[in-house]
Amino acid sequence: MATTTGSSLDGILGDEAEDLLTHRCQTIPAERLTLPGPTWVDDVMAASDRPTPVLRSLQSLFDHGRLGGTGYVSILPVDQGIEHSAVASFTPNPDFFDPVRIVELAIEAECNAVATTLGVLGIAARRYAHRIPFMLKINHNEFLSYPNSYDQIMFASVKQAREMGCVAVGATIYFGSPESKRQIQEVSAAFAAAHEHGMGTVLWCYTRNPAFSAKDGGPDYHTAADLTGQANHLGVTIQADIIKQKLPDTSAPGFLDLKFGKTDKRAYTELMTDHPIDMTRFQVANCYMGRIPLINSGGASAGDSDLREAVRTAVINKRAGGAGLISGRKAFQRPFADGVGLLRAIQDVYLAEDVTIA
């Protein structure tokens, strides 16, 4: 199957193409990282304390789909029906109120896995669990209580994930929130149980606190490189096997500007710049220098710019040393065939030999 090349990426990326495709990282050199590759499970996880069935589950995830055997992953996540409400998520394409269509989109797009809710996977498990790796998202932000609040609570159990044939479980922690300490304890216990049952673990490492929000035109520290990097480091500490993080978009010193926590001023001059690849490289470094793979979020759908933004994020992630993309709304909030095409365009970046580590 034909894949995207550097020349076709020029047309998609536009004015940013040369900068994103030729940038060389002068902060943390690639030679110091553990980079994605087909032998990651052998090279890293086989030496860890993960039980043997976990290694088999992770290998099955990395070996599946169009990116199988490359060390990169393309995952379709659809938990937005809970996180953002079903009407907000599926009105752009009502077909996806049907959970079977969610799984079929991941299969048709040849993704490594589909990550979604207990209800979606449960209704499709006997038909599709042997066709594509299942990842059960075990906690969610319930978004119907009035007034709206933000707290990840458990919707499913690790036992349910195992019984429906999942190879992995996923969870979210809102680092920095008043509820984060409880969430850390809950998710850490769930991840330990998942490993005992032979499944891998994926953590959505999101920061959330009103103090982090942009004020008076200033930066939004929810996507600051230093705060998201520390969230990643907390995530690998509770033994997430894969870290999911939003792409950083500011190198502004969150710890310094907000006057909390601890940091080192040299990090902002020696370990990162304001270039998106360098900021994402800092995120990778906080994932045990890449020993634990970093996948970035595809973000919200913005219509006509979705293809460009998805490909841009994939290029930044790959060149920074990341291991893939987890993209949902950009894919399922459009006609089915267009969603397949967008996911394959993301995969093309990871298959393109001329898109190299920066």
PDB file of C-alpha atoms in Angstrom, residues 78-213:
ATOM      1  CA  VAL A  78     -13.815   6.591  21.478  1.00  0.00           C
ATOM      2  CA  ASP A  79     -14.694   7.499  25.054  1.00  0.00           C
ATOM      3  CA  GLN A  80     -16.053  10.921  24.177  1.00  0.00           C
ATOM      4  CA  GLY A  81     -19.663   9.755  24.455  1.00  0.00           C
ATOM      5  CA  ILE A  82     -19.072   9.746  28.205  1.00  0.00           C
ATOM      6  CA  GLU A  83     -16.341  12.364  28.527  1.00  0.00           C
ATOM      7  CA  HIS A  84     -18.062  15.001  26.352  1.00  0.00           C
ATOM      8  CA  SER A  85     -21.629  13.600  26.020  1.00  0.00           C
ATOM      9  CA  ALA A  86     -22.932  11.372  23.256  1.00  0.00           C
ATOM     10  CA  VAL A  87     -24.924  14.151  21.571  1.00  0.00           C
ATOM     11  CA  ALA A  88     -21.886  16.440  21.368  1.00  0.00           C
ATOM     12  CA  SER A  89     -19.676  13.632  20.103  1.00  0.00           C
ATOM     13  CA  PHE A  90     -21.885  11.757  17.652  1.00  0.00           C
ATOM     14  CA  THR A  91     -24.186  14.382  16.150  1.00  0.00           C
ATOM     15  CA  PRO A  92     -21.592  15.119  13.406  1.00  0.00           C
ATOM     16  CA  ASN A  93     -21.957  11.449  12.359  1.00  0.00           C
ATOM     17  CA  PRO A  94     -24.903   9.723  14.075  1.00  0.00           C
ATOM     18  CA  ASP A  95     -23.768   6.317  12.778  1.00  0.00           C
ATOM     19  CA  PHE A  96     -21.365   6.222  15.716  1.00  0.00           C
ATOM     20  CA  PHE A  97     -24.150   6.061  18.239  1.00  0.00           C
ATOM     21  CA  ASP A  98     -23.939   2.405  17.115  1.00  0.00           C
ATOM     22  CA  PRO A  99     -20.972   0.896  18.995  1.00  0.00           C
ATOM     23  CA  VAL A 100     -20.340  -1.712  16.323  1.00  0.00           C
ATOM     24  CA  ARG A 101     -19.444   1.056  13.861  1.00  0.00           C
ATOM     25  CA  ILE A 102     -16.738   2.261  16.251  1.00  0.00           C
ATOM     26  CA  VAL A 103     -15.033  -1.119  16.229  1.00  0.00           C
ATOM     27  CA  GLU A 104     -15.527  -1.476  12.480  1.00  0.00           C
ATOM     28  CA  LEU A 105     -13.852   1.889  11.869  1.00  0.00           C
ATOM     29  CA  ALA A 106     -10.761   0.731  13.766  1.00  0.00           C
ATOM     30  CA  ILE A 107     -10.700  -2.532  11.814  1.00  0.00           C
ATOM     31  CA  GLU A 108     -11.211  -0.904   8.419  1.00  0.00           C
ATOM     32  CA  ALA A 109      -8.483   1.674   9.162  1.00  0.00           C
ATOM     33  CA  GLU A 110      -6.134  -1.158  10.219  1.00  0.00           C
ATOM     34  CA  CYS A 111      -5.440   0.373  13.615  1.00  0.00           C
ATOM     35  CA  ASN A 112      -3.357  -1.433  16.230  1.00  0.00           C
ATOM     36  CA  ALA A 113      -6.234  -1.319  18.716  1.00  0.00           C
ATOM     37  CA  VAL A 114      -9.577   0.205  19.587  1.00  0.00           C
ATOM     38  CA  ALA A 115      -9.880   1.877  23.002  1.00  0.00           C
ATOM     39  CA  THR A 116     -13.362   2.547  24.264  1.00  0.00           C
ATOM     40  CA  THR A 117     -15.952   1.989  26.972  1.00  0.00           C
ATOM     41  CA  LEU A 118     -17.238  -1.107  28.707  1.00  0.00           C
ATOM     42  CA  GLY A 119     -20.567  -0.835  26.931  1.00  0.00           C
ATOM     43  CA  VAL A 120     -19.091  -0.479  23.436  1.00  0.00           C
ATOM     44  CA  LEU A 121     -16.615  -3.337  23.781  1.00  0.00           C
ATOM     45  CA  GLY A 122     -19.101  -5.513  25.624  1.00  0.00           C
ATOM     46  CA  ILE A 123     -21.730  -5.286  22.886  1.00  0.00           C
ATOM     47  CA  ALA A 124     -19.159  -6.171  20.199  1.00  0.00           C
ATOM     48  CA  ALA A 125     -16.808  -8.527  22.058  1.00  0.00           C
ATOM     49  CA  ARG A 126     -17.890 -11.930  20.736  1.00  0.00           C
ATOM     50  CA  ARG A 127     -17.969 -10.650  17.190  1.00  0.00           C
ATOM     51  CA  TYR A 128     -14.744  -8.667  17.107  1.00  0.00           C
ATOM     52  CA  ALA A 129     -12.402  -9.331  20.075  1.00  0.00           C
ATOM     53  CA  HIS A 130     -10.419 -11.789  17.940  1.00  0.00           C
ATOM     54  CA  ARG A 131     -10.263  -9.366  15.002  1.00  0.00           C
ATOM     55  CA  ILE A 132      -8.558  -6.383  16.646  1.00  0.00           C
ATOM     56  CA  PRO A 133      -6.926  -5.833  20.054  1.00  0.00           C
ATOM     57  CA  PHE A 134      -9.409  -4.424  22.564  1.00  0.00           C
ATOM     58  CA  MET A 135      -8.450  -1.817  25.161  1.00  0.00           C
ATOM     59  CA  LEU A 136     -11.025  -1.106  27.862  1.00  0.00           C
ATOM     60  CA  LYS A 137     -11.120   2.447  29.214  1.00  0.00           C
ATOM     61  CA  ILE A 138     -11.995   1.768  32.847  1.00  0.00           C
ATOM     62  CA  ASN A 139     -12.616   5.297  34.175  1.00  0.00           C
ATOM     63  CA  HIS A 140     -14.354   8.393  32.832  1.00  0.00           C
ATOM     64  CA  ASN A 141     -15.469  11.896  33.683  1.00  0.00           C
ATOM     65  CA  GLU A 142     -19.248  11.660  34.133  1.00  0.00           C
ATOM     66  CA  PHE A 143     -20.623  14.753  32.428  1.00  0.00           C
ATOM     67  CA  LEU A 144     -24.328  14.839  33.310  1.00  0.00           C
ATOM     68  CA  SER A 145     -24.265  16.014  36.920  1.00  0.00           C
ATOM     69  CA  TYR A 146     -25.283  19.639  37.364  1.00  0.00           C
ATOM     70  CA  PRO A 147     -23.320  21.791  37.593  1.00  0.00           C
ATOM     71  CA  ASN A 148     -20.654  20.104  35.468  1.00  0.00           C
ATOM     72  CA  SER A 149     -17.600  18.932  37.353  1.00  0.00           C
ATOM     73  CA  TYR A 150     -14.434  17.082  36.386  1.00  0.00           C
ATOM     74  CA  ASP A 151     -13.486  13.869  38.131  1.00  0.00           C
ATOM     75  CA  GLN A 152     -12.416  10.528  36.698  1.00  0.00           C
ATOM     76  CA  ILE A 153     -14.398   7.755  38.375  1.00  0.00           C
ATOM     77  CA  MET A 154     -14.339   4.007  37.791  1.00  0.00           C
ATOM     78  CA  PHE A 155     -16.928   2.719  35.328  1.00  0.00           C
ATOM     79  CA  ALA A 156     -15.499  -0.780  34.825  1.00  0.00           C
ATOM     80  CA  SER A 157     -13.260  -3.388  36.413  1.00  0.00           C
ATOM     81  CA  VAL A 158     -10.075  -5.079  35.316  1.00  0.00           C
ATOM     82  CA  LYS A 159     -11.880  -8.425  35.630  1.00  0.00           C
ATOM     83  CA  GLN A 160     -14.450  -7.304  33.056  1.00  0.00           C
ATOM     84  CA  ALA A 161     -11.646  -6.314  30.693  1.00  0.00           C
ATOM     85  CA  ARG A 162     -10.032  -9.723  30.977  1.00  0.00           C
ATOM     86  CA  GLU A 163     -13.315 -11.585  30.516  1.00  0.00           C
ATOM     87  CA  MET A 164     -14.124  -9.807  27.232  1.00  0.00           C
ATOM     88  CA  GLY A 165     -10.659 -10.582  25.825  1.00  0.00           C
ATOM     89  CA  CYS A 166      -8.922  -7.204  26.158  1.00  0.00           C
ATOM     90  CA  VAL A 167      -5.152  -7.019  25.722  1.00  0.00           C
ATOM     91  CA  ALA A 168      -4.926  -3.758  27.692  1.00  0.00           C
ATOM     92  CA  VAL A 169      -6.779  -1.352  29.954  1.00  0.00           C
ATOM     93  CA  GLY A 170      -6.689   2.416  29.767  1.00  0.00           C
ATOM     94  CA  ALA A 171      -7.366   5.064  32.385  1.00  0.00           C
ATOM     95  CA  THR A 172      -7.165   8.827  32.873  1.00  0.00           C
ATOM     96  CA  ILE A 173      -5.699  10.775  35.767  1.00  0.00           C
ATOM     97  CA  TYR A 174      -6.287  14.515  36.109  1.00  0.00           C
ATOM     98  CA  PHE A 175      -2.905  15.424  37.544  1.00  0.00           C
ATOM     99  CA  GLY A 176      -3.007  18.646  39.524  1.00  0.00           C
ATOM    100  CA  SER A 177      -6.702  18.388  40.332  1.00  0.00           C
ATOM    101  CA  PRO A 178      -8.066  18.174  43.888  1.00  0.00           C
ATOM    102  CA  GLU A 179      -9.083  14.577  43.101  1.00  0.00           C
ATOM    103  CA  SER A 180      -5.724  13.501  41.680  1.00  0.00           C
ATOM    104  CA  LYS A 181      -4.401  11.777  44.800  1.00  0.00           C
ATOM    105  CA  ARG A 182      -7.432   9.470  44.910  1.00  0.00           C
ATOM    106  CA  GLN A 183      -7.227   8.871  41.156  1.00  0.00           C
ATOM    107  CA  ILE A 184      -3.530   7.975  41.389  1.00  0.00           C
ATOM    108  CA  GLN A 185      -4.255   5.400  44.064  1.00  0.00           C
ATOM    109  CA  GLU A 186      -7.238   3.913  42.192  1.00  0.00           C
ATOM    110  CA  VAL A 187      -5.453   3.688  38.861  1.00  0.00           C
ATOM    111  CA  SER A 188      -2.225   2.344  40.373  1.00  0.00           C
ATOM    112  CA  ALA A 189      -4.209  -0.484  41.994  1.00  0.00           C
ATOM    113  CA  ALA A 190      -6.094  -1.153  38.757  1.00  0.00           C
ATOM    114  CA  PHE A 191      -2.867  -1.253  36.726  1.00  0.00           C
ATOM    115  CA  ALA A 192      -1.328  -3.722  39.182  1.00  0.00           C
ATOM    116  CA  ALA A 193      -4.419  -5.907  38.783  1.00  0.00           C
ATOM    117  CA  ALA A 194      -4.265  -5.594  34.996  1.00  0.00           C
ATOM    118  CA  HIS A 195      -0.672  -6.814  34.991  1.00  0.00           C
ATOM    119  CA  GLU A 196      -1.651  -9.725  37.218  1.00  0.00           C
ATOM    120  CA  HIS A 197      -4.324 -10.636  34.659  1.00  0.00           C
ATOM    121  CA  GLY A 198      -1.858 -10.417  31.756  1.00  0.00           C
ATOM    122  CA  MET A 199      -2.929  -7.106  30.233  1.00  0.00           C
ATOM    123  CA  GLY A 200      -0.988  -4.003  29.314  1.00  0.00           C
ATOM    124  CA  THR A 201      -1.751  -0.546  30.708  1.00  0.00           C
ATOM    125  CA  VAL A 202      -2.190   2.826  28.998  1.00  0.00           C
ATOM    126  CA  LEU A 203      -2.516   6.086  30.931  1.00  0.00           C
ATOM    127  CA  TRP A 204      -4.101   9.304  29.709  1.00  0.00           C
ATOM    128  CA  CYS A 205      -1.828  11.738  31.636  1.00  0.00           C
ATOM    129  CA  TYR A 206      -3.876  14.925  31.606  1.00  0.00           C
ATOM    130  CA  THR A 207      -3.320  18.005  33.755  1.00  0.00           C
ATOM    131  CA  ARG A 208      -6.376  19.782  35.122  1.00  0.00           C
ATOM    132  CA  ASN A 209      -6.660  22.724  37.478  1.00  0.00           C
ATOM    133  CA  PRO A 210      -8.293  26.141  36.989  1.00  0.00           C
ATOM    134  CA  ALA A 211      -4.991  27.750  38.014  1.00  0.00           C
ATOM    135  CA  PHE A 212      -3.344  26.204  34.924  1.00  0.00           C
ATOM    136  CA  SER A 213      -5.766  27.904  32.492  1.00  0.00           C
TER     137      SER A 213
END
